[in-house]
CSV table of N, CA and C in Angstrom, one decimal:
chain,number,residue,atom,x,y,z
W,1,UNK,N,109.3,76.5,85.9
W,1,UNK,CA,110.7,76.1,85.9
W,1,UNK,C,111.0,77.4,84.8
W,2,UNK,N,109.4,77.9,84.0
W,2,UNK,CA,110.1,79.3,83.1
W,2,UNK,C,110.5,80.5,84.3
W,3,UNK,N,109.9,80.2,85.5
W,3,UNK,CA,110.1,81.6,86.7
W,3,UNK,C,111.0,81.3,86.9
W,4,UNK,N,111.6,80.1,87.2
W,4,UNK,CA,112.6,79.9,88.1
W,4,UNK,C,114.0,80.4,86.6
W,5,UNK,N,114.1,80.2,85.5
W,5,UNK,CA,114.9,80.7,84.7
W,5,UNK,C,114.7,82.0,84.5
W,6,UNK,N,113.3,82.7,84.8
W,6,UNK,CA,113.7,84.0,84.6
W,6,UNK,C,114.2,84.9,86.1
W,7,UNK,N,113.8,84.0,87.1
W,7,UNK,CA,114.8,84.7,87.9
W,7,UNK,C,116.4,84.3,88.3
W,8,UNK,N,116.8,83.5,87.2
W,8,UNK,CA,118.0,83.1,87.1
W,8,UNK,C,118.7,84.1,86.2
W,9,UNK,N,118.2,84.6,84.9
W,9,UNK,CA,118.7,85.3,83.8
W,9,UNK,C,117.4,86.1,83.4
W,10,UNK,N,117.1,87.3,84.2
W,10,UNK,CA,116.0,87.9,83.9
W,10,UNK,C,116.4,89.0,82.5
W,11,UNK,N,117.4,88.9,82.0
W,11,UNK,CA,117.5,89.5,80.7
W,11,UNK,C,117.5,88.7,79.8
W,12,UNK,N,116.9,87.5,79.7
W,12,UNK,CA,116.8,86.4,78.8
W,12,UNK,C,115.7,86.5,78.1
W,13,UNK,N,115.6,87.2,76.8
W,13,UNK,CA,114.5,87.3,75.8
W,13,UNK,C,113.6,86.0,75.5
W,14,UNK,N,114.2,85.1,75.1
W,14,UNK,CA,113.7,83.6,75.1
W,14,UNK,C,112.7,83.3,76.3
W,15,UNK,N,113.3,83.3,77.2
W,15,UNK,CA,112.3,83.3,78.7
W,15,UNK,C,111.2,83.9,78.6
W,16,UNK,N,111.6,85.5,78.9
W,16,UNK,CA,110.3,86.3,78.8
W,16,UNK,C,109.5,86.3,77.7
W,17,UNK,N,109.9,85.9,76.6
W,17,UNK,CA,108.7,85.9,75.4
W,17,UNK,C,107.8,83.9,75.7
W,18,UNK,N,108.8,83.4,76.4
W,18,UNK,CA,107.7,82.3,76.4
W,18,UNK,C,107.0,82.1,78.0
W,19,UNK,N,107.5,83.1,78.9
W,19,UNK,CA,106.6,83.3,80.1
W,19,UNK,C,105.4,84.0,79.4
W,20,UNK,N,105.5,85.3,78.5
W,20,UNK,CA,104.5,86.3,78.1
W,20,UNK,C,103.2,85.3,76.9
W,21,UNK,N,103.9,84.4,76.2
W,21,UNK,CA,103.0,83.8,75.4
W,21,UNK,C,102.3,82.6,76.5
W,22,UNK,N,102.9,82.0,77.7
W,22,UNK,CA,102.4,81.5,78.5
W,22,UNK,C,101.2,81.6,79.2
W,23,UNK,N,101.4,82.9,79.9
W,23,UNK,CA,100.4,83.9,80.5
W,23,UNK,C,99.1,84.3,79.5
W,24,UNK,N,99.8,84.8,78.1
W,24,UNK,CA,98.4,84.8,77.2
W,24,UNK,C,97.7,83.4,77.0
W,25,UNK,N,98.1,82.5,76.9
W,25,UNK,CA,97.0,81.3,76.9
W,25,UNK,C,96.5,81.0,77.8
W,26,UNK,N,97.0,81.6,79.4
W,26,UNK,CA,96.4,81.3,80.5
W,26,UNK,C,95.5,82.5,81.0
W,27,UNK,N,95.2,83.4,79.7
W,27,UNK,CA,94.4,84.3,80.0
W,27,UNK,C,94.7,85.3,81.2
W,28,UNK,N,96.2,85.1,81.8
W,28,UNK,CA,96.7,86.1,82.6
W,28,UNK,C,97.5,87.4,81.8
W,29,UNK,N,96.4,88.4,81.4
W,29,UNK,CA,97.1,89.4,80.4
W,29,UNK,C,98.1,90.4,80.9
W,30,UNK,N,97.7,91.0,81.8
W,30,UNK,CA,98.7,91.9,82.8
W,30,UNK,C,100.2,91.3,83.0
W,31,UNK,N,99.8,90.0,82.9
W,31,UNK,CA,101.4,89.2,83.2
W,31,UNK,C,102.0,89.3,81.9
W,32,UNK,N,100.9,88.7,80.9
W,32,UNK,CA,101.6,88.9,79.4
W,32,UNK,C,102.1,90.0,78.9
W,33,UNK,N,101.4,91.1,79.2
W,33,UNK,CA,102.5,92.3,78.9
W,33,UNK,C,103.4,92.7,79.7
W,34,UNK,N,103.5,92.3,80.6
W,34,UNK,CA,104.8,92.5,81.4
W,34,UNK,C,105.9,91.8,80.6
W,35,UNK,N,106.0,90.9,80.4
W,35,UNK,CA,107.1,89.8,80.1
W,35,UNK,C,107.1,90.3,78.4
W,36,UNK,N,106.2,90.3,77.8
W,36,UNK,CA,106.3,90.6,76.3
W,36,UNK,C,107.0,92.4,76.3
W,37,UNK,N,106.6,93.0,77.2
W,37,UNK,CA,107.5,94.4,77.0
W,37,UNK,C,108.8,94.5,77.1
W,38,UNK,N,109.0,93.5,78.0
W,38,UNK,CA,110.6,93.4,78.6
W,38,UNK,C,111.4,92.7,77.3
W,39,UNK,N,110.6,92.1,76.2
W,39,UNK,CA,111.2,91.3,75.0
W,39,UNK,C,111.4,92.7,73.9
W,40,UNK,N,110.3,93.2,74.1
W,40,UNK,CA,110.1,94.2,72.8
W,40,UNK,C,110.9,95.4,73.1
W,41,UNK,N,111.7,95.5,74.4
W,41,UNK,CA,112.4,96.7,74.6
W,41,UNK,C,113.6,96.0,74.5
W,42,UNK,N,114.4,95.1,74.2
W,42,UNK,CA,115.2,94.7,74.4
W,42,UNK,C,115.7,93.8,72.9
W,43,UNK,N,114.8,93.2,72.4
W,43,UNK,CA,115.1,92.1,71.6
W,43,UNK,C,114.0,91.8,70.8
W,44,UNK,N,113.2,92.7,70.2
W,44,UNK,CA,111.9,92.6,69.3
W,44,UNK,C,112.0,91.7,68.1
W,45,UNK,N,111.2,91.2,68.0
W,45,UNK,CA,111.0,90.2,66.7
W,45,UNK,C,109.6,90.4,66.3
W,46,UNK,N,109.3,90.0,65.3
W,46,UNK,CA,108.0,89.8,64.3
W,46,UNK,C,106.9,89.3,65.2
W,47,UNK,N,107.8,88.0,65.9
W,47,UNK,CA,106.5,87.2,66.6
W,47,UNK,C,106.4,87.8,68.0
W,48,UNK,N,107.5,88.4,68.3
W,48,UNK,CA,107.2,88.8,69.8
W,48,UNK,C,106.5,90.7,69.9
W,49,UNK,N,106.3,91.5,68.6
W,49,UNK,CA,105.5,92.8,68.3
W,49,UNK,C,104.1,92.1,68.5
W,50,UNK,N,104.0,90.6,67.4
W,50,UNK,CA,102.5,90.4,67.1
W,50,UNK,C,102.2,90.1,68.7
W,51,UNK,N,102.8,89.5,69.7
W,51,UNK,CA,102.3,89.0,70.4
W,51,UNK,C,101.7,90.4,71.6
W,52,UNK,N,102.4,91.2,71.6
W,52,UNK,CA,102.4,92.5,72.2
W,52,UNK,C,100.8,93.0,71.8
W,53,UNK,N,100.7,93.0,70.3
W,53,UNK,CA,99.7,93.4,70.0
W,53,UNK,C,98.5,92.8,70.1
W,54,UNK,N,98.4,91.4,70.3
W,54,UNK,CA,97.5,90.1,70.8
W,54,UNK,C,97.0,90.8,72.0
W,55,UNK,N,98.2,90.8,73.1
W,55,UNK,CA,98.0,91.0,74.1
W,55,UNK,C,97.1,92.2,74.4
W,56,UNK,N,97.6,93.4,73.7
W,56,UNK,CA,96.8,94.6,74.0
W,56,UNK,C,95.4,94.4,73.2
W,57,UNK,N,95.1,94.0,72.2
W,57,UNK,CA,93.8,93.6,71.5
W,57,UNK,C,92.7,93.0,72.6
W,58,UNK,N,93.5,91.7,73.5
W,58,UNK,CA,92.4,91.1,74.4
W,58,UNK,C,92.1,92.0,75.8
W,59,UNK,N,93.1,92.6,76.2
W,59,UNK,CA,93.1,93.3,77.0
W,59,UNK,C,92.1,95.2,76.7
W,60,UNK,N,91.8,95.2,75.2
W,60,UNK,CA,90.8,96.0,74.8
W,60,UNK,C,91.1,97.5,74.6
W,61,UNK,N,92.8,97.5,74.7
W,61,UNK,CA,93.7,98.4,74.6
W,61,UNK,C,93.9,99.2,72.9
W,62,UNK,N,93.5,99.6,72.6
W,62,UNK,CA,93.2,100.1,71.0
W,62,UNK,C,94.3,100.7,70.6
W,63,UNK,N,95.0,101.7,71.6
W,63,UNK,CA,96.3,102.6,71.4
W,63,UNK,C,97.4,101.9,71.3
W,64,UNK,N,97.2,100.4,72.1
W,64,UNK,CA,98.3,99.9,72.2
W,64,UNK,C,98.5,98.9,71.3
W,65,UNK,N,97.3,98.5,71.0
W,65,UNK,CA,97.4,97.5,69.7
W,65,UNK,C,98.0,98.2,68.4
W,66,UNK,N,97.5,99.4,68.2
W,66,UNK,CA,98.1,100.2,66.7
W,66,UNK,C,99.5,100.3,67.3
W,67,UNK,N,99.7,100.9,68.4
W,67,UNK,CA,101.4,101.1,68.6
W,67,UNK,C,102.1,99.9,68.4
W,68,UNK,N,101.8,98.8,69.0
W,68,UNK,CA,102.6,97.5,68.4
W,68,UNK,C,102.4,97.4,67.3
W,69,UNK,N,101.3,97.3,66.8
W,69,UNK,CA,101.2,96.7,65.3
W,69,UNK,C,102.0,97.7,64.2
W,70,UNK,N,101.9,99.1,64.6
W,70,UNK,CA,102.6,99.6,63.6
W,70,UNK,C,103.7,99.4,63.8
W,71,UNK,N,104.4,99.3,64.8
W,71,UNK,CA,105.9,99.2,64.9
W,71,UNK,C,106.6,97.6,63.9
W,72,UNK,N,105.5,96.5,64.2
W,72,UNK,CA,105.3,95.4,63.6
W,72,UNK,C,105.6,95.1,62.4
W,73,UNK,N,104.7,96.5,61.4
W,73,UNK,CA,104.8,96.7,59.9
W,73,UNK,C,105.6,97.6,59.3
W,74,UNK,N,106.2,98.5,60.5
W,74,UNK,CA,107.4,99.3,60.2
W,74,UNK,C,108.9,98.3,59.9
W,75,UNK,N,109.2,97.7,61.3
W,75,UNK,CA,110.1,96.7,61.1
W,75,UNK,C,110.2,95.5,60.7
W,76,UNK,N,109.0,94.7,60.5
W,76,UNK,CA,109.3,93.6,59.6
W,76,UNK,C,108.1,93.5,58.8
W,77,UNK,N,107.7,94.3,57.5
W,77,UNK,CA,106.9,94.7,56.8
W,77,UNK,C,106.6,93.5,55.8
W,78,UNK,N,107.4,92.4,55.9
W,78,UNK,CA,107.1,91.3,55.1
W,78,UNK,C,106.9,89.8,55.7
W,79,UNK,N,106.7,90.0,56.9
W,79,UNK,CA,106.7,89.2,58.2
W,79,UNK,C,105.4,88.5,58.0
W,80,UNK,N,105.0,87.2,58.2
W,80,UNK,CA,103.6,86.9,58.4
W,80,UNK,C,103.0,87.2,59.4
W,81,UNK,N,103.3,88.1,60.5
W,81,UNK,CA,102.8,88.4,61.4
W,81,UNK,C,102.4,89.9,61.1
W,82,UNK,N,103.2,90.5,60.3
W,82,UNK,CA,102.5,92.0,59.7
W,82,UNK,C,101.3,91.7,59.1
W,83,UNK,N,101.6,90.7,58.1
W,83,UNK,CA,100.4,90.5,57.1
W,83,UNK,C,99.0,90.0,58.1
W,84,UNK,N,99.2,89.3,59.4
W,84,UNK,CA,98.1,88.9,60.3
W,84,UNK,C,97.6,90.1,61.1
W,85,UNK,N,98.4,91.1,61.4
W,85,UNK,CA,97.7,92.3,61.7
W,85,UNK,C,97.4,93.4,61.1
W,86,UNK,N,97.8,92.9,59.2
W,86,UNK,CA,96.9,94.1,58.4
W,86,UNK,C,96.0,93.8,58.1
W,87,UNK,N,95.8,92.5,58.2
W,87,UNK,CA,94.3,91.8,57.9
W,87,UNK,C,93.4,91.7,59.2
W,88,UNK,N,93.7,92.0,60.2
W,88,UNK,CA,92.9,91.9,61.6
W,88,UNK,C,92.9,90.7,61.9
W,89,UNK,N,93.5,89.7,62.0
W,89,UNK,CA,93.2,88.5,62.5
W,89,UNK,C,94.0,88.4,63.7
W,90,UNK,N,93.6,88.3,64.6
W,90,UNK,CA,94.1,88.3,66.3
W,90,UNK,C,93.9,87.1,66.7
W,91,UNK,N,93.1,86.1,66.4
W,91,UNK,CA,93.2,85.0,66.8
W,91,UNK,C,93.2,84.0,66.2
């Protein structure tokens, strides 16, 4: 149903975030990367930036982790997600 929702409204950030989260949970990391990047390009939140950093961490892409993590800390410095990033608590 999420894929159908995406087909109907590909600009919907909530749908893209939900798909990214689902694909991360099912370890389909490239697909998760695609959908979370869509969210962060349009309507980033602390949660979506943190998800992007975690996806990159699982993919072993250290520069990607740093890029998303720095953005998270810069844009949402007081968030729980920024604190998790600063502490290196990816799991």
